[in-house]
Amino acid sequence: MRTTELETLDSKLLSGQRRVVYALNEAGQYQAAHSAGWDPEEQAGLDEVAWFHHLQTECRVRIQQGLDSPLRYHMYRLRLDESLLAEAVGLWCWRVKRHLQPKGFAKLSPALRARYAQVLGMQAQDLDCYD
Amino acid sequence: MIDFKHRQGSHCESSAAASLLAHHGWPLSEAMCFGLAAGLSFSYLPFIKIYGMPLVAYRALPGRIIARLQRRLKLPLQMQQFTSSAAGQVRLDALLAQGQPVGLQACIYWLPYVPENLRFHFNAHNLIVYEQHGDSYTVSDSVFEETHCIARDDLQRARFVRGKLAPKGRLFYFSRDVAAQDVCGQIGPAIKQVAKEMLQPALPWIGVKGIRFLGRKLRELDEENAPRDTARLLLHIVRMQEVIGTGGAGFRFLYAAFLQESAQCLQSERLAQKAIELTEIGDTWRDFAMELARMAKGRAPLSPRTLQETANQLAAQETQFFRALLALTAQLPGGQQQHGDAKGR
């Protein structure tokens, strides 16, 4: 890559930040240059954000139909998946999967609710909200 | 008040090490730190999943870079982890009170100053804390242009998350100042370590074999997979290569910068030539990323065959490159002696 190839992109991904990349300058010497983003980078970064957004919206509909628990909504809101959530709370994955079902969620003990809330960085009573 | 100079870099781990080292009297560049730590690699590990996607890494495992650098340069670097978060905080405060800048490992998701779109659960982000004002700390995060303030509770949460690569409050600092040393003798062995790892013949997931493996996996994609899943996988590879601070092309440019700097240090014309060759390989990686993104976004038809061909071409280029580099290290200072490289990993 050459410093002349750096694009000036109004990057949504970097939100106004510039990052450092290494590129050859006109003298053929490597230098750390500021990059305001690059199209494939932008696509890939924003796609992952959009993916969690999509999961969240889909989940909200399923909760309204009684097919999913608000816990799953919060999991996606915090960009976690089942295994990450299980590791973070320190439970077996199968238990977390059960708690992600409406039935399992309803049966959660106050102690477990508090643990989930702590990991998700919220109050235990807010676990039921999903807006 | 510590006179700590914030420096921006492309990769959090090597630039955190470089900034700390500079503060303690040895201004070594980020590229040099990365190269001497034998940071470059490639691995495609389908059995380790991140967000349901296989791990694609272009460098040594998180934490290895600092550890290898410490071993190679015999740095007086102290590392500590904690079982209790309270103990971790007390230790951090005590070190800051002594006027020590401290490197920390933390989960990037819980750092409030990181832009929303870049916040994901990656537990091995590195940053430096150098000042404390009551309940807040001043952070020098080398990925960003500016320094930031972070509240005590936020920092504690980020340092003590659980899960894969859990930081367990890991902190590192220099126990004394270091004098600048001559690194000429270390360059050869460090390059050799990378070249050997890239050319290793045993494991199918590591090095150039890993690149071919990735190609085979891409070849298996077909219409039967849900288009959304295919797109996610392709963009995931781009993310690993370009989005997380790699300095471009999955660390290839950063390593080329190291080779160029080493060439000047050793007065080696052939090594300088290698830096240019690696730049060309890096450009091919960038083309690969562009191809992946275009196919994922439907701007070009999905063609598993083309993707595999590009991956194989990259594998072939890198094989040739690292073979030549390995041959070259024998002529560099420190190349003849048998170094304990196996242990150095």
XYZ file of C-alpha atoms in Angstrom:
476
model
C 0.000 0.000 0.000
C 1.156 3.525 -0.781
C 0.234 6.613 1.224
C -1.286 8.000 -1.970
C -3.795 5.145 -2.004
C -5.350 6.142 1.298
C -8.970 7.058 0.864
C -10.738 9.940 2.468
C -13.921 8.378 3.610
C -16.530 9.806 5.893
C -16.430 6.666 7.971
C -19.456 5.807 10.064
C -17.561 2.903 11.534
C -14.740 4.970 12.978
C -17.073 7.820 13.978
C -14.623 10.574 13.151
C -11.591 8.748 14.534
C -8.594 8.160 12.343
C -6.548 5.033 12.716
C -2.932 4.337 11.952
C -1.953 2.166 9.020
C 1.471 1.542 7.557
C 2.140 2.546 3.984
C 5.008 3.398 1.667
C 5.500 7.092 1.020
C 6.746 8.599 -2.223
C 10.356 8.031 -1.203
C 9.642 4.299 -0.825
C 9.913 4.485 2.955
C 7.369 3.026 5.339
C 5.537 5.472 7.512
C 2.631 5.359 9.897
C -0.154 7.234 8.162
C -3.623 8.216 9.270
C -6.470 6.410 7.613
C -10.018 7.690 7.743
C -11.355 4.312 6.676
C -11.487 2.026 3.686
C -14.589 0.773 1.934
C -14.283 -3.010 2.574
C -13.329 -2.265 6.183
C -16.377 -0.041 6.514
C -18.678 -2.705 5.016
C -17.352 -5.449 7.245
C -17.421 -3.412 10.446
C -20.899 -2.036 9.946
C -22.255 -5.400 8.863
C -21.560 -6.887 12.266
C -23.293 -3.933 13.938
C -26.255 -4.346 11.600
C -26.361 -8.072 12.310
C -26.900 -7.518 16.025
C -29.441 -4.837 15.260
C -31.312 -7.302 13.115
C -31.208 -10.003 15.807
C -32.513 -7.488 18.328
C -35.476 -6.410 16.201
C -36.338 -9.972 15.315
C -36.142 -10.966 18.953
C -38.447 -8.153 20.045
C -41.162 -9.447 17.734
C -40.724 -12.978 19.026
C -41.017 -11.796 22.630
C -44.299 -10.100 21.812
C -45.509 -13.405 20.390
C -44.389 -15.136 23.568
C -41.735 -17.163 21.760
C -38.654 -15.670 23.341
C -37.460 -14.194 26.610
C -36.327 -10.610 27.251
C -33.024 -12.077 28.380
C -32.230 -12.964 24.789
C -33.050 -9.412 23.754
C -30.570 -8.031 26.272
C -27.991 -10.565 25.178
C -28.163 -9.261 21.616
C -28.332 -5.662 22.799
C -24.967 -6.192 24.472
C -23.608 -7.949 21.379
C -23.236 -11.261 23.135
C -24.111 -14.716 21.956
C -25.124 -17.790 23.943
C -21.634 -19.072 24.616
C -20.246 -15.640 25.507
C -23.130 -15.026 27.879
C -22.661 -18.427 29.488
C -18.959 -17.764 30.013
C -19.627 -14.319 31.397
C -22.181 -15.508 33.977
C -20.261 -18.674 34.680
C -23.042 -21.154 33.911
C -23.192 -24.136 31.604
C -24.361 -23.267 28.129
C -27.366 -25.594 28.347
C -28.599 -23.785 31.425
C -28.273 -20.410 29.735
C -30.130 -21.782 26.722
C -32.927 -22.834 29.030
C -33.054 -19.378 30.618
C -33.302 -17.838 27.191
C -36.652 -19.607 26.680
C -39.749 -17.789 28.024
C -40.507 -20.697 30.378
C -37.013 -20.907 31.791
C -36.804 -17.145 32.116
C -40.043 -17.024 34.141
C -38.637 -19.594 36.565
C -35.346 -17.764 37.192
C -34.494 -17.429 40.869
C -33.850 -13.906 42.198
C -30.217 -14.837 42.766
C -29.704 -15.885 39.151
C -31.569 -12.835 37.900
C -29.187 -10.678 39.906
C -26.230 -12.496 38.379
C -27.474 -11.963 34.850
C -28.247 -8.321 35.611
C -24.774 -7.786 36.987
C -23.128 -9.285 33.911
C -25.356 -7.267 31.592
C -24.631 -4.074 33.512
C -28.242 -3.349 34.489
C -30.700 -3.534 37.387
C -32.451 -6.858 38.019
C -35.927 -5.352 37.703
C -35.067 -3.949 34.252
C -34.486 -7.437 32.864
C -38.159 -7.684 31.886
C -38.112 -4.516 29.771
C -37.119 -4.807 26.147
C -37.548 -1.424 24.473
C 1.676 14.170 37.356
C 3.541 11.788 35.075
C 5.056 13.088 31.905
C 3.726 10.309 29.704
C 3.675 10.773 25.959
C 0.648 9.291 24.233
C 1.508 7.636 20.936
C -0.959 6.318 18.412
C -0.240 3.003 16.786
C -2.087 0.502 14.697
C -1.950 -2.560 16.910
C -2.860 -2.252 20.567
C -0.448 -4.803 21.974
C 2.750 -3.871 20.176
C 2.138 -0.150 20.475
C 1.306 -0.413 24.187
C 4.642 -2.171 24.640
C 6.392 0.456 22.498
C 4.876 3.378 24.432
C 5.823 1.923 27.807
C 9.298 1.149 26.556
C 9.701 4.696 25.215
C 8.587 6.095 28.548
C 11.278 4.074 30.250
C 14.038 5.372 28.043
C 14.117 3.195 24.938
C 12.217 4.690 22.008
C 11.710 1.584 19.897
C 9.151 1.854 17.103
C 5.895 -0.078 17.076
C 6.950 -1.973 13.953
C 10.223 -2.958 15.614
C 8.385 -4.212 18.714
C 5.999 -6.204 16.551
C 8.773 -7.690 14.469
C 11.145 -8.511 17.309
C 8.275 -10.206 19.095
C 7.759 -12.363 15.994
C 4.183 -11.108 15.875
C 3.284 -12.075 12.333
C 1.481 -15.321 11.682
C -1.588 -16.784 10.114
C -4.094 -19.169 11.584
C -7.514 -20.340 10.636
C -9.058 -22.253 13.525
C -12.518 -23.581 12.642
C -13.008 -25.103 16.090
C -12.627 -21.800 17.946
C -15.709 -19.715 17.342
C -16.140 -15.992 17.792
C -19.768 -15.025 17.401
C -20.293 -18.354 15.689
C -17.532 -17.626 13.177
C -14.200 -19.457 12.911
C -11.158 -17.671 14.298
C -9.001 -16.112 11.599
C -5.859 -14.544 13.003
C -3.009 -12.843 11.183
C -0.689 -12.638 14.167
C 0.513 -14.466 17.251
C -2.005 -15.173 20.001
C -3.005 -12.220 22.178
C -0.511 -11.728 24.991
C 2.253 -13.550 23.141
C 3.668 -10.417 21.564
C 4.488 -8.730 24.863
C 5.736 -11.996 26.359
C 8.006 -12.739 23.393
C 9.325 -9.193 23.328
C 10.135 -9.396 27.002
C 12.000 -12.647 26.512
C 13.861 -11.585 23.401
C 15.066 -8.241 24.766
C 15.304 -9.372 28.389
C 13.102 -6.504 29.509
C 12.420 -5.866 33.204
C 8.691 -6.183 32.561
C 6.487 -7.327 35.421
C 3.135 -8.962 34.769
C 0.437 -9.679 37.271
C -3.038 -11.174 37.331
C -5.505 -11.171 40.182
C -8.120 -13.464 41.586
C -10.038 -10.655 43.228
C -10.981 -7.420 41.555
C -10.419 -5.445 44.744
C -6.789 -6.594 44.896
C -6.360 -5.678 41.232
C -7.570 -2.185 41.860
C -5.430 -1.652 44.938
C -2.344 -2.763 43.021
C -3.141 -0.463 40.092
C -3.663 2.534 42.383
C -0.444 1.793 44.233
C 1.575 1.625 41.020
C 0.045 4.854 39.735
C 0.837 6.538 43.047
C 4.487 5.578 42.489
C 4.361 7.384 39.161
C 4.364 4.235 37.033
C 2.394 4.099 33.797
C 0.688 0.704 33.797
C -0.377 -1.436 30.858
C -3.711 -3.190 31.273
C -5.601 -5.909 29.478
C -9.320 -5.206 29.186
C -12.470 -6.056 27.285
C -13.000 -3.499 24.545
C -16.781 -3.631 24.799
C -16.833 -2.093 28.252
C -14.579 0.858 27.455
C -16.984 3.807 27.142
C -14.657 5.975 25.071
C -14.571 3.463 22.205
C -17.002 4.418 19.413
C -20.206 2.387 19.581
C -19.596 0.714 16.220
C -16.247 -0.689 17.298
C -17.387 -2.138 20.598
C -17.409 -5.918 20.606
C -16.537 -8.500 23.191
C -12.832 -8.903 22.674
C -11.141 -9.488 26.000
C -7.532 -8.965 25.034
C -7.407 -5.276 24.260
C -4.381 -3.453 25.681
C -4.242 0.077 26.999
C -2.095 2.176 29.295
C -3.274 4.020 32.381
C -0.937 6.695 33.658
C -2.826 9.005 35.958
C -5.506 8.852 38.575
C -7.761 11.712 39.624
C -10.019 10.543 42.411
C -12.444 8.138 40.792
C -11.233 8.457 37.256
C -8.141 7.414 35.349
C -6.401 8.885 32.349
C -6.025 6.292 29.619
C -3.638 6.269 26.716
C -5.243 3.843 24.270
C -2.878 3.629 21.353
C -5.607 2.812 18.851
C -7.004 6.329 19.264
C -5.613 9.754 18.528
C -6.323 11.261 21.924
C -6.103 10.215 25.547
C -9.323 9.564 27.437
C -10.741 9.558 30.921
C -12.417 6.498 32.317
C -14.380 6.042 35.525
C -13.099 3.563 38.067
C -16.146 1.297 37.855
C -16.020 1.122 34.070
C -12.358 0.222 34.117
C -12.904 -2.404 36.804
C -15.662 -4.014 34.762
C -13.535 -4.079 31.631
C -10.579 -5.587 33.504
C -12.500 -8.316 35.268
C -14.832 -9.743 32.639
C -15.032 -13.497 32.454
C -14.841 -15.741 29.438
C -12.312 -16.595 26.732
C -8.963 -14.828 27.169
C -10.288 -13.372 30.415
C -7.902 -10.589 31.477
C -8.207 -11.370 35.209
C -7.096 -7.798 35.777
C -3.789 -8.407 34.033
C -1.423 -5.478 34.344
C 2.157 -4.991 33.213
C 4.785 -2.362 33.934
C 8.512 -1.844 33.828
C 10.178 -2.254 37.194
C 13.070 0.037 36.163
C 14.246 2.183 33.279
C 15.943 0.456 30.372
C 18.860 1.648 28.321
C 18.582 1.430 24.562
C 20.327 -1.715 23.355
C 21.646 -2.772 20.015
C 18.992 -5.024 18.480
C 20.906 -6.004 15.342
C 21.674 -9.461 16.699
C 18.038 -10.108 17.583
C 16.543 -9.348 14.187
C 17.702 -12.526 12.455
C 16.381 -14.947 15.085
C 13.059 -13.059 15.297
C 12.555 -13.253 11.532
C 13.534 -16.907 11.566
C 10.888 -17.639 14.161
C 8.150 -16.099 12.018
C 9.335 -17.780 8.828
C 9.462 -21.184 10.519
C 5.995 -20.761 11.935
C 4.581 -19.686 8.595
C 6.190 -22.668 6.846
C 5.454 -25.252 9.526
C 4.492 -28.532 7.880
C 2.502 -30.260 10.610
C -0.715 -28.462 11.469
C -3.213 -27.709 8.702
C -4.529 -24.524 10.337
C -1.339 -22.566 10.882
C 0.878 -20.613 8.500
C 0.660 -20.961 4.743
C -1.113 -24.292 5.210
C -3.761 -22.348 7.080
C -4.215 -20.013 4.131
C -4.798 -23.002 1.856
C -7.181 -24.421 4.438
C -9.116 -21.161 4.391
C -9.249 -21.439 0.607
C -10.698 -24.948 0.818
C -13.354 -23.766 3.264
C -14.302 -20.936 0.940
C -14.547 -23.406 -1.938
C -17.162 -25.359 0.023
C -19.515 -22.381 0.099
C -22.390 -22.841 -2.279
C -25.968 -21.864 -2.914
C -27.207 -24.245 -0.240
C -25.856 -22.034 2.532
C -28.131 -19.182 3.536
C -26.877 -16.071 1.715
C -26.852 -14.121 4.988
C -24.552 -16.683 6.622
C -22.208 -16.720 3.656
C -22.058 -12.928 3.655
C -21.332 -12.905 7.374
C -18.462 -15.351 6.988
C -16.896 -13.396 4.136
C -17.183 -10.096 5.988
C -15.909 -11.731 9.155
C -12.662 -12.534 7.349
C -12.422 -8.927 6.168
C -13.048 -7.757 9.722
C -10.239 -9.875 11.104
C -7.918 -8.686 8.376
C -8.673 -4.991 8.212
C -11.009 -3.674 10.887
C -9.311 -4.689 14.108
C -6.084 -2.672 14.346
C -3.821 -4.536 11.996
C -2.084 -1.665 10.253
C -3.635 -2.952 7.024
C -3.633 -6.290 5.197
C -3.576 -8.424 8.317
C -0.321 -7.024 9.760
C 1.587 -7.575 6.499
C 2.344 -3.860 6.110
C 3.359 -3.502 9.733
C 5.783 -6.388 9.311
C 7.087 -4.925 6.068
C 7.789 -1.700 7.983
C 9.770 -3.785 10.467
C 11.745 -5.447 7.672
C 12.564 -2.072 6.173
C 13.696 -0.644 9.494
C 15.788 -3.776 10.112
C 17.354 -3.466 6.681
C 18.531 0.037 7.556
C 19.799 -1.186 10.895
C 21.759 -4.052 9.316
C 22.649 -2.256 6.069
C 21.128 -5.150 4.157
C 19.956 -4.362 0.652
C 18.341 -7.787 0.284
C 16.263 -7.349 3.397
C 15.070 -3.975 2.099
C 14.009 -5.762 -1.070
C 12.009 -8.234 1.047
C 10.080 -5.356 2.609
C 8.949 -4.285 -0.857
C 8.007 -7.874 -1.758
C 5.919 -8.202 1.381
C 4.182 -4.948 0.495
C 3.134 -6.522 -2.777
C 1.807 -9.560 -0.931
C -0.055 -7.189 1.382
C -1.609 -5.537 -1.656
C -2.860 -8.952 -2.783
C -4.398 -9.429 0.666
C -6.142 -6.106 0.256
C -7.485 -7.201 -3.121
C -8.702 -10.376 -1.431
C -10.567 -8.289 1.165
C -12.088 -6.191 -1.577
C -13.194 -9.315 -3.434
C -14.742 -10.782 -0.273
C -16.603 -7.570 0.539
C -17.919 -7.206 -2.988
C -19.239 -10.766 -3.063
C -20.735 -10.459 0.408
C -22.554 -7.289 -0.551
C -23.836 -8.789 -3.792
C -21.889 -6.330 -5.955
C -20.202 -9.282 -7.578
C -21.582 -12.813 -7.982
C -20.406 -15.268 -5.335
C -17.638 -17.364 -6.788
C -16.082 -19.852 -4.361
C -13.644 -20.935 -7.036
C -12.203 -17.426 -7.455
C -11.873 -17.032 -3.699
C -10.009 -20.296 -3.396
C -7.750 -19.334 -6.268
C -6.886 -16.042 -4.588
C -6.219 -17.793 -1.281
C -4.009 -20.350 -2.985
C -2.162 -17.634 -4.817
C -1.553 -15.865 -1.496
C -0.346 -19.119 0.046
C 2.033 -19.664 -2.869
C 3.358 -16.099 -2.664
C 3.890 -16.329 1.069
C 5.553 -19.745 0.823
C 8.058 -18.390 -1.658
C 8.551 -15.217 0.357
C 9.161 -16.905 3.706
C 11.454 -19.544 2.189
C 13.628 -16.789 0.773
C 13.439 -14.906 4.060
C 14.487 -17.995 5.997
C 17.462 -18.478 3.691
C 18.358 -14.831 4.197
C 18.323 -15.027 8.000
C 21.283 -17.418 7.900
C 23.389 -14.512 6.631
C 22.144 -12.006 9.182
C 23.905 -11.472 12.519
C 22.813 -14.125 14.985
C 21.584 -16.329 12.160
C 24.231 -19.012 12.462
C 23.898 -19.833 16.106
C 21.183 -22.169 17.238
C 18.806 -20.022 19.209
C 16.323 -21.411 21.662
C 13.508 -20.420 19.360
C 11.369 -23.397 20.181
C 11.364 -22.250 23.780
C 10.872 -18.670 22.675
C 7.412 -19.405 21.400
